[in-house]
Short mmCIF file of C-alpha atoms and ligand atoms in Angstrom, two decimals:
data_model
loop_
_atom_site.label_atom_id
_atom_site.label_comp_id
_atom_site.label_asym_id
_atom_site.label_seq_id
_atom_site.Cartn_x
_atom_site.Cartn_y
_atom_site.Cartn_z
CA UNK A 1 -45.19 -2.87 75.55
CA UNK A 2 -43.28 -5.50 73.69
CA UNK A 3 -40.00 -4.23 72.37
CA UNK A 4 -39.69 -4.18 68.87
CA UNK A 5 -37.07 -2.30 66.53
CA UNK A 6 -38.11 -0.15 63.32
CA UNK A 7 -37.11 -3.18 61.32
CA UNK A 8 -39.48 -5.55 62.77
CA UNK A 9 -42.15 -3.36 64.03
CA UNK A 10 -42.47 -2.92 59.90
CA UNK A 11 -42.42 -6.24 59.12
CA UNK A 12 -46.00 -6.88 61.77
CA UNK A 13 -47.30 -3.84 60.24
CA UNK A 14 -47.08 -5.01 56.42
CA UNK A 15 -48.49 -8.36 57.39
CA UNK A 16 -51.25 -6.43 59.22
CA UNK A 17 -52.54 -4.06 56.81
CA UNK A 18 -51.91 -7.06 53.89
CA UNK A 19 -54.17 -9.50 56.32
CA UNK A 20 -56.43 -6.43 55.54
CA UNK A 21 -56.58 -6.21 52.32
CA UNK A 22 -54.28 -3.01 51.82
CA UNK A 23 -52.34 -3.26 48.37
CA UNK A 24 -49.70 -0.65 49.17
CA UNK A 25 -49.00 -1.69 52.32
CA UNK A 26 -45.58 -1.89 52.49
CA UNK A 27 -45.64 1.68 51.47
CA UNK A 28 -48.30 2.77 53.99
CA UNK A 29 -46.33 1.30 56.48
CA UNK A 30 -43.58 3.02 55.91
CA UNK A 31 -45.11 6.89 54.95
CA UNK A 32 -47.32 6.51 58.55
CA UNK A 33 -44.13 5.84 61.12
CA UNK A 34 -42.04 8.15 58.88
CA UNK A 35 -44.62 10.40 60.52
CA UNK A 36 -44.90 8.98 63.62
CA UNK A 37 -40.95 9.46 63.46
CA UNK A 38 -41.31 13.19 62.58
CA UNK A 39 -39.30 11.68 60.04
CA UNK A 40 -38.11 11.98 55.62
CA UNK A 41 -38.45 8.14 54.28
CA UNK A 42 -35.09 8.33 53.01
CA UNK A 43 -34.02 8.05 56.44
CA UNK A 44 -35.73 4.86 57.53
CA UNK A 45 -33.03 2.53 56.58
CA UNK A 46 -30.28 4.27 58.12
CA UNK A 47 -32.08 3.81 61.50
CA UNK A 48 -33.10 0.07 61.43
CA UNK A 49 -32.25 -1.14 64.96
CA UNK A 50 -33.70 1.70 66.74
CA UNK A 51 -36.51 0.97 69.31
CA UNK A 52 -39.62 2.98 69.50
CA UNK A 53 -41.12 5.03 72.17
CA UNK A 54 -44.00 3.78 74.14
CA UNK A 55 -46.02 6.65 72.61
CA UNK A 56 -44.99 6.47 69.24
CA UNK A 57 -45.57 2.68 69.42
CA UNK A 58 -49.15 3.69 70.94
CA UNK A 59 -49.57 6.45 68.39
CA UNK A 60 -48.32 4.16 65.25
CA UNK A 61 -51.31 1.25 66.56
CA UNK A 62 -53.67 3.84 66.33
CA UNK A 63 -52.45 4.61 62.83
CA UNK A 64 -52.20 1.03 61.97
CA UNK A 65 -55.98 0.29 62.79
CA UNK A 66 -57.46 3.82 61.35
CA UNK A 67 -56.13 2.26 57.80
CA UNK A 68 -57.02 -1.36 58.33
CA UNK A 69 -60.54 0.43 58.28
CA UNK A 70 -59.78 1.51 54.77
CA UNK A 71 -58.89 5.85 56.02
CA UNK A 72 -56.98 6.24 53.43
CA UNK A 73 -53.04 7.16 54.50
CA UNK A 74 -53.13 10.74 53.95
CA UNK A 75 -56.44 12.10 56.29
CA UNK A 76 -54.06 9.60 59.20
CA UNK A 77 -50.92 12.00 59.11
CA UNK A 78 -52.89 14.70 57.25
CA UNK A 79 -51.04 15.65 54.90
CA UNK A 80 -49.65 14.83 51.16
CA UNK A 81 -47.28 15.77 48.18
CA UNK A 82 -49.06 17.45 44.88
CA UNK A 83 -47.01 19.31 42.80
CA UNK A 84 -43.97 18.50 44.73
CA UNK A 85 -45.37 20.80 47.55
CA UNK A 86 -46.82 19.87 50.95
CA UNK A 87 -50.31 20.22 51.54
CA UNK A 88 -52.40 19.84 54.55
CA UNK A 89 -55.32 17.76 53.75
CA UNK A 90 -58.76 16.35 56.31
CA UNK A 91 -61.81 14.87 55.91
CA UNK A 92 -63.38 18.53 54.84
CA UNK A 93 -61.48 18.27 51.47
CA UNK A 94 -60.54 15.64 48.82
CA UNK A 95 -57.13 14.39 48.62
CA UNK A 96 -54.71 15.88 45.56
CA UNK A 97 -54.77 12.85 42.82
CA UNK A 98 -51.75 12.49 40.66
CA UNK A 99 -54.04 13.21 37.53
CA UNK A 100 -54.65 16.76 38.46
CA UNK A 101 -50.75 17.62 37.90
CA UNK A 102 -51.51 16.92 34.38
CA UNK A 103 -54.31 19.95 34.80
CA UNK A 104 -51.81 22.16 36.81
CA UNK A 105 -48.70 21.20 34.30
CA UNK A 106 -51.40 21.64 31.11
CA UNK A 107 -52.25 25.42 32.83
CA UNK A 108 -48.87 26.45 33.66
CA UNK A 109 -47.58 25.91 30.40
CA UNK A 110 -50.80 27.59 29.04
CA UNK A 111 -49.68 30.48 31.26
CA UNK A 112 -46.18 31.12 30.40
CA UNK A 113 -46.65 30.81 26.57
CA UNK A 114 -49.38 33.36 26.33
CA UNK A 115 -48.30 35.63 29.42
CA UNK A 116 -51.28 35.10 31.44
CA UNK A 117 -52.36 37.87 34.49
CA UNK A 118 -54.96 35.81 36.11
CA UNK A 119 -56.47 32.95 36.46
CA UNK A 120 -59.51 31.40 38.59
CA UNK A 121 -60.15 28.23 40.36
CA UNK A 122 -63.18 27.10 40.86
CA UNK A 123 -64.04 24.02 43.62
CA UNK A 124 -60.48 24.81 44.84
CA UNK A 125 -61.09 22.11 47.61
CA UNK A 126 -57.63 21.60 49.76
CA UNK A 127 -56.52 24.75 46.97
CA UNK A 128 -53.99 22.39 45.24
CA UNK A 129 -54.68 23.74 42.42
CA UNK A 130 -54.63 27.50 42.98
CA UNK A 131 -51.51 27.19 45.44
CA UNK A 132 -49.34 25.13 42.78
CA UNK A 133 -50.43 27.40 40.18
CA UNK A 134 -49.48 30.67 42.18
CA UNK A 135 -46.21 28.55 43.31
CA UNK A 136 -44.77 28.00 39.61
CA UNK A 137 -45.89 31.33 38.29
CA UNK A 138 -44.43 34.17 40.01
CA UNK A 139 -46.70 36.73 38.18
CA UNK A 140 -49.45 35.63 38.17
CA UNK A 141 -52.70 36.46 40.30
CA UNK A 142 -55.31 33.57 41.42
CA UNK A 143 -58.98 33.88 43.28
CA UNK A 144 -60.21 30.39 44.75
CA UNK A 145 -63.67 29.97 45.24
CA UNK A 146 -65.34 27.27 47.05
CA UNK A 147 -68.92 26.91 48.81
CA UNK A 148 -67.17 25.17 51.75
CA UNK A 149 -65.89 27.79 54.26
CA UNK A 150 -63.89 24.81 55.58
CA UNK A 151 -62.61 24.02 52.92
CA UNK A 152 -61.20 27.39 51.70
CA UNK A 153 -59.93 27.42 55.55
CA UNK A 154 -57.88 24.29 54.57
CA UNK A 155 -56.94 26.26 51.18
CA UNK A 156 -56.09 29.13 52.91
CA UNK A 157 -53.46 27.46 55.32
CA UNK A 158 -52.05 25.15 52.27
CA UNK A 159 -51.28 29.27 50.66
CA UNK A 160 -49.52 30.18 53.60
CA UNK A 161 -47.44 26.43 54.32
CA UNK A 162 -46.19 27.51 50.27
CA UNK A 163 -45.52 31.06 51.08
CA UNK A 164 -48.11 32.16 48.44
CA UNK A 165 -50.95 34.04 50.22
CA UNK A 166 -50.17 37.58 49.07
CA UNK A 167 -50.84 36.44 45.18
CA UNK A 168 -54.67 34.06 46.23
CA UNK A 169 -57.52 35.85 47.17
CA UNK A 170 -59.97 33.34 48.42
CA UNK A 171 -64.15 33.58 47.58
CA UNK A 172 -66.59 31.67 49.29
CA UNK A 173 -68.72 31.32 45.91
CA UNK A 174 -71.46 28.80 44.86
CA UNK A 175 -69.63 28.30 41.60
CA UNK A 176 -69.56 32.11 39.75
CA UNK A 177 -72.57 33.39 42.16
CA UNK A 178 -70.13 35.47 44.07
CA UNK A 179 -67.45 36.76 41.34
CA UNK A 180 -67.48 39.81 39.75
CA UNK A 181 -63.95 39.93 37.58
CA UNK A 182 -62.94 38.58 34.33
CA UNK A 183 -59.94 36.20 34.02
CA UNK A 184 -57.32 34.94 31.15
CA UNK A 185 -58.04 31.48 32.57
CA UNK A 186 -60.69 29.76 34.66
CA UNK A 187 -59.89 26.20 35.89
CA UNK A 188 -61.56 23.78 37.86
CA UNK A 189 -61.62 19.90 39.36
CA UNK A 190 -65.32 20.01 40.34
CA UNK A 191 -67.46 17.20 41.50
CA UNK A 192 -68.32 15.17 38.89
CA UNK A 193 -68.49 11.12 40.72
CA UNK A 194 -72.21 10.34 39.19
CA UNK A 195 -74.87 8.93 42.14
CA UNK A 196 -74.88 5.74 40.10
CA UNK A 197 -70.91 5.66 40.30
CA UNK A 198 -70.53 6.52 43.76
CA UNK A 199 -72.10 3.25 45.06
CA UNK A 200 -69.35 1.43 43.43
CA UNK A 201 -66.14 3.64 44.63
CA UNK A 202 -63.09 1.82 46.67
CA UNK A 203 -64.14 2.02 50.14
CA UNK A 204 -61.41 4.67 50.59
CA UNK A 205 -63.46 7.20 49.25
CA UNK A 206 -66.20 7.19 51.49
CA UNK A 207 -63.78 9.00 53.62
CA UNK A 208 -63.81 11.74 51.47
CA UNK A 209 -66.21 14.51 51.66
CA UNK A 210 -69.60 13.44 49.20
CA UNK A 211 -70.00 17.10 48.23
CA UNK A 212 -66.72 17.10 46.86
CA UNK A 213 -66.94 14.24 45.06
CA UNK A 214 -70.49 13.75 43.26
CA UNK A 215 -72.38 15.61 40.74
CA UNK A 216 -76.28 16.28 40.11
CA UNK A 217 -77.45 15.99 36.65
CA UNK A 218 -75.83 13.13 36.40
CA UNK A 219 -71.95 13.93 36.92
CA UNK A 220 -72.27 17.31 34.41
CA UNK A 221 -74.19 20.07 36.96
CA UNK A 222 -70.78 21.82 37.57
CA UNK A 223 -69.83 21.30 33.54
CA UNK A 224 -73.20 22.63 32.48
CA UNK A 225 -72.88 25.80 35.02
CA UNK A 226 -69.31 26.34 33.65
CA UNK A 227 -70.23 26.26 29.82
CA UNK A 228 -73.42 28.66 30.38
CA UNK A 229 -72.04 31.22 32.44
CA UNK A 230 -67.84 31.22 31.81
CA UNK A 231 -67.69 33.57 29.21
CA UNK A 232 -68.61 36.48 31.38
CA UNK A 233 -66.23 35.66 33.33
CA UNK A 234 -63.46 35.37 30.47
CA UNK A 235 -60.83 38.08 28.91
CA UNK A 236 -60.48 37.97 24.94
CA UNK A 237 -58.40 34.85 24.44
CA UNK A 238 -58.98 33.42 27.22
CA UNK A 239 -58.84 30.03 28.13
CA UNK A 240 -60.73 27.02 30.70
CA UNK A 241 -59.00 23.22 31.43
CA UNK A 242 -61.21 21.19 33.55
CA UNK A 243 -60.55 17.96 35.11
CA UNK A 244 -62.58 15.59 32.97
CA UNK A 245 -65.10 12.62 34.37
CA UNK A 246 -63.32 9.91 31.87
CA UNK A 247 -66.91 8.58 31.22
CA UNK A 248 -68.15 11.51 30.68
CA UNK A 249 -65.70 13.36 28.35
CA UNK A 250 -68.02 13.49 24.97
CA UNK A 251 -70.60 14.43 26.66
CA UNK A 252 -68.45 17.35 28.42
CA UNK A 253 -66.79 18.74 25.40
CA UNK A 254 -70.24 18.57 23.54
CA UNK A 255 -71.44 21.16 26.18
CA UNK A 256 -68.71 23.33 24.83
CA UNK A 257 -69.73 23.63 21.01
CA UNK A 258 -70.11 27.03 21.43
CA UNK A 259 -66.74 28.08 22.18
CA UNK A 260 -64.10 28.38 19.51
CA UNK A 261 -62.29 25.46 20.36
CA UNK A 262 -62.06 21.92 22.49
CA UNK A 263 -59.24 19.84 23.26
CA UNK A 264 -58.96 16.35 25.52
CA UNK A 265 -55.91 15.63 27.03
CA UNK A 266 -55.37 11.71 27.88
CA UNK A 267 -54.23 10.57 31.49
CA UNK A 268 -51.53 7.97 32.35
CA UNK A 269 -53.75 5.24 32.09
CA UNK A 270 -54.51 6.71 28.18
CA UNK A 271 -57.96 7.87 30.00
CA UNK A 272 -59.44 11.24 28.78
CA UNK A 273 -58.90 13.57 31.69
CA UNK A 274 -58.46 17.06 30.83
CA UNK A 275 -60.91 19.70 28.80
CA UNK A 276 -58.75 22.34 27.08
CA UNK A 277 -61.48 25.52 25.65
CA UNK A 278 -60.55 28.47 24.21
CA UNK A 279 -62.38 31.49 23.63
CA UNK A 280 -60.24 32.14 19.87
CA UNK A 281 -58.62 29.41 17.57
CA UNK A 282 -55.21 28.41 18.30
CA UNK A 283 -53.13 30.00 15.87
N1 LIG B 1 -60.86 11.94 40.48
C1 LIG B 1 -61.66 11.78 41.66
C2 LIG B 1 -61.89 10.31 41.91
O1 LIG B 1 -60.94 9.63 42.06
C3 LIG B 1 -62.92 12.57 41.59
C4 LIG B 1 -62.59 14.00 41.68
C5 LIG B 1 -63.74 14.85 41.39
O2 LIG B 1 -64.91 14.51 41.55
N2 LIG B 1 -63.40 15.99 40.94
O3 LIG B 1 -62.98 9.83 42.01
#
């Protein structure tokens, strides 16, 4: 094995992934040995001149060729940051995007101004969601439900790697099918990716699981389920946010006109991407 130091053995691997089309790569390069390492980033620079192990050399080629192949970074080490937490993520659940924070920072402040007891999440995938909620609200009690028993396995482990499994009580549930309790709040990232849309994703996200991703009835199956059967489901006052299919959001709120209220909250690219509905007016 040639003998390269940390320094150099990142410059090859930038050029690599670059030569591949990767448009973070510095940044993969860097997150990948950090875990090859068993290693925080912040530490990289302070240990510049240090050689690598034949195995982690071995191990970081693997890496290295798994993303020129388009895996996205965080199925390689398994893991990623949502929330500020850790969260184990594979190929049985979606990664954590950054615009669901706005749905978990939109909830928790829903939470703490009107005292909320309970709250469900529905599609809980990885349980980002239902883990960060539980994490930043001390009283609060969750139930995840999702139809994939490995996903809520991968939920499950993210509640105990947070030290909140005593407050989440998982379902396997085809949507409501298998809940029988009434919540302040119900909240949900479901599939929404239309068919048409999904032949045009980054090739990225065909490493993601398709059921988690795409949506019969063209992107609004989960959103049409959701506005005909949440109310049974709902205390007085009570509230739902859903993550929003951008293209979709008119169409979305408009299968809400029933409910007292509807408000879209706008991403950080100014994209509609959350569906605030409440049950009473907003005083
Ligand atoms: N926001 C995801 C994307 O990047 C889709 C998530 C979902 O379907 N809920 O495509």
């Amino acid at each position: 094995m040639p003998t390269f130091n940390i320094f150099e053995i990142l410059k090859i691997a930038e050029k690599f992934l670059t030569s591949h089309n990767i448009t973070e790569a510095k940044l993969d390069a860097e997150v990948m040995l950090c875990d090859v390492l068993n290693i925080e980033r912040k530490v990289l620079p302070t240990i510049r001149e240090k050689n690598l192990t034949a195995k982690q050399y071995s191990l970081y080629q693997k890496y290295l060729e798994r993303r020129a192949n388009r895996e996205p970074v965080s199925y390689i080490i398994g893991n990623t940051e949502f929330m500020g937490l850790k969260f184990k993520v594979s190929s049985d659940v979606l990664i954590p995007r950054q615009e669901t924070e706005i749905l978990v920072e939109t909830v928790n402040n829903f939470i703490k101004k009107n005292n909320c007891k309970n709250i469900l999440d529905l599609c809980t995938g990885s349980g980002c969601i239902a883990v960060s909620v539980a994490k930043y609200n001390k009283d609060i009690s969750v139930t995840a439900s999702d139809i994939s028993e490995k996903a809520l396995n991968i939920a499950k482990e993210n509640a105990e790697l947070n030290k909140v499994s005593d407050r989440i009580n998982f379902v396997q549930s085809n949507i409501f099918e298998s809940i029988n309790e009434k919540f302040d709040i119900i909240v949900s990232n479901p599939p929404y990716v239309t068919e048409k849309e999904y032949k045009t994703l980054e090739k990225e996200l065909y490493f993601e699981p398709k059921l988690a991703l795409t949506a019969e009835d063209n992107g609004l199956y989960f959103y049409k389920q959701i506005a005909e059967n949440a109310k049974k489901y709902l205390n007085n006052n009570g509230a739902i946010f859903l993550e929003l299919n951008a293209n979709l959001s008119k169409e979305i709120e408009s299968l809400f006109k029933n409910f007292s209220s509807t408000k879209i909250i706008k991403d950080y690219s100014g994209l509609p991407r959350i569906l605030q509905i409440s049950t009473q007016k907003e005083k």
